[in-house]
Coordinates of C-alpha atoms in Angstrom, one line a residue:
M1 CA 117.9 119.6 48.5
S2 CA 116.0 116.7 47.1
P3 CA 114.1 114.4 49.6
T4 CA 114.8 110.8 49.9
V5 CA 112.0 108.9 48.7
A6 CA 110.7 105.0 48.6
L7 CA 109.7 104.5 44.7
V8 CA 107.4 101.8 43.4
S9 CA 107.3 101.2 39.8
T10 CA 104.2 99.2 38.5
P11 CA 104.0 98.5 34.6
H12 CA 100.8 100.0 32.9
R13 CA 99.3 99.0 29.6
S14 CA 100.0 102.1 28.1
F15 CA 103.5 102.1 29.4
P16 CA 105.0 98.5 27.9
G17 CA 108.4 99.7 28.5
W18 CA 108.4 100.9 32.2
R19 CA 109.6 98.4 34.5
T20 CA 108.1 95.7 36.4
A21 CA 107.0 96.3 39.9
A22 CA 110.0 97.3 41.9
V23 CA 110.7 99.5 45.1
T24 CA 113.9 101.7 45.2
A25 CA 115.1 104.2 47.5
G26 CA 117.6 107.3 47.4
R27 CA 117.4 110.9 46.7
A28 CA 114.3 111.8 44.4
A29 CA 116.1 114.1 42.1
E30 CA 119.7 111.7 41.7
M31 CA 117.6 108.6 40.6
V32 CA 115.8 110.8 38.3
R33 CA 119.6 111.7 36.6
A34 CA 120.4 108.2 36.9
G35 CA 117.6 107.1 34.7
A36 CA 116.4 104.9 37.7
V37 CA 112.9 106.0 37.4
D38 CA 110.1 106.2 34.1
A39 CA 108.0 108.8 35.1
V40 CA 107.7 111.1 37.9
V41 CA 104.8 112.5 40.7
A42 CA 105.8 115.2 42.8
G43 CA 103.3 117.3 45.2
P44 CA 104.3 121.3 46.2
G45 CA 107.2 121.7 48.0
D46 CA 110.5 123.5 48.6
Q47 CA 112.2 120.9 47.3
V48 CA 110.2 119.8 44.3
P49 CA 111.7 122.6 41.4
E50 CA 115.3 120.9 42.0
L51 CA 113.2 117.7 41.4
I52 CA 111.1 118.9 38.3
W53 CA 114.3 120.6 37.2
S54 CA 115.9 116.9 36.6
A55 CA 112.6 115.4 35.3
L56 CA 112.9 118.1 32.2
S57 CA 116.5 117.9 31.8
H58 CA 116.5 114.1 31.8
G59 CA 113.2 113.5 29.2
V60 CA 111.7 111.9 32.4
P61 CA 107.8 112.7 32.1
I62 CA 106.7 114.4 35.0
C63 CA 103.3 115.3 36.6
C64 CA 103.1 117.8 39.4
D65 CA 100.8 119.1 42.1
P66 CA 101.0 123.2 41.8
P67 CA 102.5 125.5 42.7
L68 CA 105.5 124.5 40.7
A69 CA 107.4 126.9 43.0
P70 CA 108.1 128.7 45.7
T71 CA 107.5 131.9 44.1
A72 CA 105.9 132.7 40.9
A73 CA 108.7 133.8 39.4
E74 CA 110.4 130.7 39.1
A75 CA 107.0 128.4 38.3
G76 CA 107.2 131.1 35.2
E77 CA 110.9 129.7 34.6
I78 CA 110.0 126.5 34.8
A79 CA 107.5 126.5 32.7
A80 CA 109.1 128.2 30.6
A81 CA 112.0 125.1 30.4
A82 CA 108.9 122.9 30.1
R83 CA 107.3 124.7 26.6
A84 CA 110.6 122.6 25.3
A85 CA 110.3 119.7 27.0
T86 CA 111.5 116.2 25.0
A87 CA 108.7 114.3 27.5
P88 CA 105.1 115.3 28.5
A89 CA 105.4 117.7 31.9
V90 CA 101.6 118.5 33.0
V91 CA 99.9 119.8 36.2
S92 CA 97.2 117.8 38.1
F93 CA 94.0 119.7 38.4
P94 CA 91.6 117.3 39.7
W95 CA 88.7 119.5 39.0
R96 CA 89.1 119.5 35.5
S97 CA 88.6 115.6 35.2
Q98 CA 84.6 116.2 37.2
G99 CA 82.0 115.9 34.3
A100 CA 79.9 118.4 36.1
L101 CA 82.7 121.0 35.5
A102 CA 83.6 119.5 32.2
D103 CA 79.7 119.9 31.3
A104 CA 79.9 123.9 32.8
R105 CA 82.5 124.8 30.6
D106 CA 81.2 123.3 27.9
T107 CA 77.9 125.4 28.6
I108 CA 80.1 128.8 28.8
R109 CA 82.6 128.4 26.6
S110 CA 79.6 127.9 23.7
G111 CA 78.0 130.8 24.3
R112 CA 74.9 129.3 25.9
L113 CA 74.9 131.7 29.2
G114 CA 75.2 134.7 26.5
D115 CA 77.4 137.5 27.6
L116 CA 78.8 136.3 31.2
L117 CA 78.0 138.6 33.4
T118 CA 80.0 136.9 37.4
V119 CA 81.1 134.0 38.1
D120 CA 81.3 132.7 41.6
L121 CA 83.4 130.1 43.0
T122 CA 83.4 128.9 46.5
V123 CA 85.0 126.1 48.2
H124 CA 85.1 125.0 52.3
D125 CA 87.5 121.9 52.7
D126 CA 88.1 120.0 55.4
P127 CA 91.8 120.9 56.7
R128 CA 92.5 117.4 57.8
A129 CA 91.8 115.9 53.9
T130 CA 93.7 118.8 52.4
S131 CA 97.4 120.9 52.6
A132 CA 97.9 124.8 52.7
G133 CA 99.6 125.3 49.3
V134 CA 99.1 128.6 47.3
A135 CA 95.7 129.7 48.5
A136 CA 93.0 129.4 45.7
I137 CA 95.8 128.6 42.8
H138 CA 93.0 125.8 41.8
Q139 CA 90.2 127.8 41.8
L140 CA 92.3 130.5 40.0
D141 CA 93.1 127.9 37.3
L142 CA 90.2 126.5 37.3
L143 CA 88.3 129.9 36.7
R144 CA 90.6 130.7 33.8
W145 CA 89.9 127.6 32.7
L146 CA 86.2 127.7 32.5
T147 CA 86.3 131.2 31.1
R148 CA 88.7 132.4 29.7
P149 CA 92.7 132.9 30.1
D150 CA 92.9 136.8 30.7
W151 CA 91.9 137.6 34.2
T152 CA 93.0 140.8 36.5
V153 CA 92.8 140.6 40.6
E154 CA 91.8 143.5 42.1
A155 CA 90.7 142.3 45.5
G156 CA 92.6 140.2 47.6
W157 CA 91.7 139.1 50.9
S158 CA 92.8 136.6 53.4
A159 CA 92.9 135.7 57.0
T160 CA 93.8 133.0 59.8
V161 CA 91.5 131.3 62.4
P162 CA 92.3 128.9 65.1
L163 CA 90.2 126.4 65.5
D164 CA 90.7 122.9 67.3
G165 CA 94.2 123.8 67.9
W166 CA 94.7 124.1 63.8
G167 CA 95.6 127.4 61.9
L168 CA 92.8 127.2 59.1
G169 CA 92.6 129.9 56.3
L170 CA 90.1 132.1 54.3
T171 CA 90.6 133.3 51.0
T172 CA 88.8 135.5 48.6
V173 CA 90.1 136.9 45.9
G174 CA 87.9 139.9 43.2
L175 CA 88.6 139.1 39.6
C176 CA 87.9 140.9 36.1
A177 CA 87.8 140.5 32.7
G178 CA 86.6 142.5 30.5
D179 CA 83.2 143.3 31.9
T180 CA 82.9 140.1 33.8
R181 CA 83.5 140.3 37.1
A182 CA 84.7 137.2 39.3
R183 CA 84.8 136.5 43.0
I184 CA 86.9 133.2 44.7
A185 CA 85.9 132.2 47.7
A186 CA 88.2 129.3 49.8
S187 CA 88.2 128.3 53.4
R188 CA 89.6 125.1 54.9
L189 CA 86.8 125.4 58.3
D190 CA 84.6 122.5 57.5
R191 CA 84.4 119.1 60.1
G192 CA 83.4 116.4 57.3
A193 CA 81.3 118.1 55.3
P194 CA 83.8 119.9 52.4
R195 CA 81.5 122.0 49.4
F196 CA 82.1 123.1 45.9
Q197 CA 79.6 126.0 44.3
L198 CA 80.0 127.6 40.9
T199 CA 77.4 130.2 40.1
A200 CA 78.1 131.9 36.2
T201 CA 75.5 134.3 35.2
G202 CA 75.4 135.5 31.4
V203 CA 73.1 137.7 30.3
H204 CA 71.3 134.7 29.1
G205 CA 70.5 133.1 32.0
T206 CA 72.2 131.0 34.9
L207 CA 74.5 128.1 36.0
L208 CA 74.8 126.9 38.8
V209 CA 77.3 123.6 40.1
V210 CA 77.2 122.4 43.8
M211 CA 79.2 119.0 44.8
D212 CA 81.4 117.2 46.8
P213 CA 85.1 118.8 46.1
R214 CA 86.7 115.1 47.3
D215 CA 84.8 113.5 44.5
G216 CA 82.9 115.1 41.9
A217 CA 79.4 114.3 43.3
G218 CA 76.9 116.4 43.2
M219 CA 74.5 118.4 40.3
W220 CA 74.3 120.8 37.3
R221 CA 71.5 122.9 37.0
L222 CA 70.9 125.2 33.7
S223 CA 68.4 127.9 33.9
L224 CA 67.3 130.0 30.2
A225 CA 64.9 131.6 29.8
S226 CA 63.5 128.8 27.5
G227 CA 63.2 126.7 30.6
T228 CA 65.4 124.7 33.4
G229 CA 67.3 121.6 32.6
E230 CA 69.4 119.8 35.8
R231 CA 71.6 116.7 35.7
V232 CA 73.4 114.8 39.3
F233 CA 76.8 113.3 38.6
G234 CA 78.0 110.7 40.5
G235 CA 81.4 110.7 42.5
G236 CA 84.7 109.1 41.5
E237 CA 88.3 109.1 42.8
V238 CA 90.0 112.5 42.4
D239 CA 93.5 111.8 41.9
P240 CA 94.1 111.3 38.5
H241 CA 97.9 112.3 38.6
L242 CA 98.2 108.7 36.1
S243 CA 95.7 109.5 33.8
F244 CA 96.9 112.9 33.2
L245 CA 100.7 111.4 32.7
L246 CA 99.0 109.5 30.0
A247 CA 96.6 111.0 28.3
D248 CA 98.5 113.8 28.6
E249 CA 95.9 116.7 28.9
G250 CA 96.0 117.9 32.6
G251 CA 96.8 121.2 33.1
F252 CA 100.3 122.3 31.5
F253 CA 103.1 124.1 33.4
D254 CA 102.0 127.3 31.7
D255 CA 98.7 127.0 33.5
A256 CA 100.3 126.6 36.9
A257 CA 102.7 129.4 36.0
Q258 CA 99.6 131.7 35.2
A259 CA 97.2 130.5 38.2
H260 CA 100.3 131.4 40.2
S261 CA 100.9 134.9 38.9
L262 CA 97.2 135.5 39.8
A263 CA 97.3 134.0 43.1
A264 CA 100.6 136.2 43.8
A265 CA 99.0 139.4 42.4
A266 CA 96.0 138.8 45.0
E267 CA 98.6 138.7 47.8
T268 CA 99.8 141.7 47.2
T269 CA 96.8 144.0 46.2
R270 CA 95.6 142.4 50.3
L271 CA 99.2 143.3 51.3
A272 CA 98.5 147.4 49.8
G273 CA 94.8 147.4 51.3
A274 CA 96.0 146.1 54.8
A275 CA 98.7 148.3 54.8
A276 CA 96.8 151.2 54.0
R277 CA 93.8 150.8 56.4

């Protein structure tokens, strides 16, 4: 059932036809079908697929947080429908908007590291500031965005640690793409000290990015045989739903579906390993 929500519509210079500021309430999918909204921003949840389908079928621009649906199969169906949609349909992957990671992508994809050997992505979040979601789905998308799309899951492991009344998750995923290996590790155990680290190693050198996942503040260091370069990046707001929707440059639904498929494969691998022990 579609959730009941209160919606605030505000004018924006990039969408001059949007209504002047107004507040309304009702069942979200019904409001979309009735033409009562100009765009939709949706977070993950079991009720969100109905809202997404309503937006896609009625030509309403939509920006979603991943996952698009409870299962990878349904996310794939939604992504297929989004490809034929008449309005923008994008996914909010906030780390893509961070300067240090945009530079990392350029460095890796331009070949400055040479043939890529290993990629390591580690994220430690504060559980009070993040939702559970699908384990590591943002990191899986980021891996594909930074490097190449054709990754295969080799290993998956997860655990839940009870701490201060929280059920906190730990996840590790091992992947391969050709001769390149990758490891993704995610946890929600840090109290007030979230940390993101990317290490990419190629035959010509190593790239290191360390930043605060909340705002992107951090450093970028490239170490090659010819020398070492370092940059420092200031922080900024990491909630670019509107900017992604306006620019139509966020991740697309296909990206979210592919990341969800990798997450599902990691879970299948984890369960198979647990059963074999």
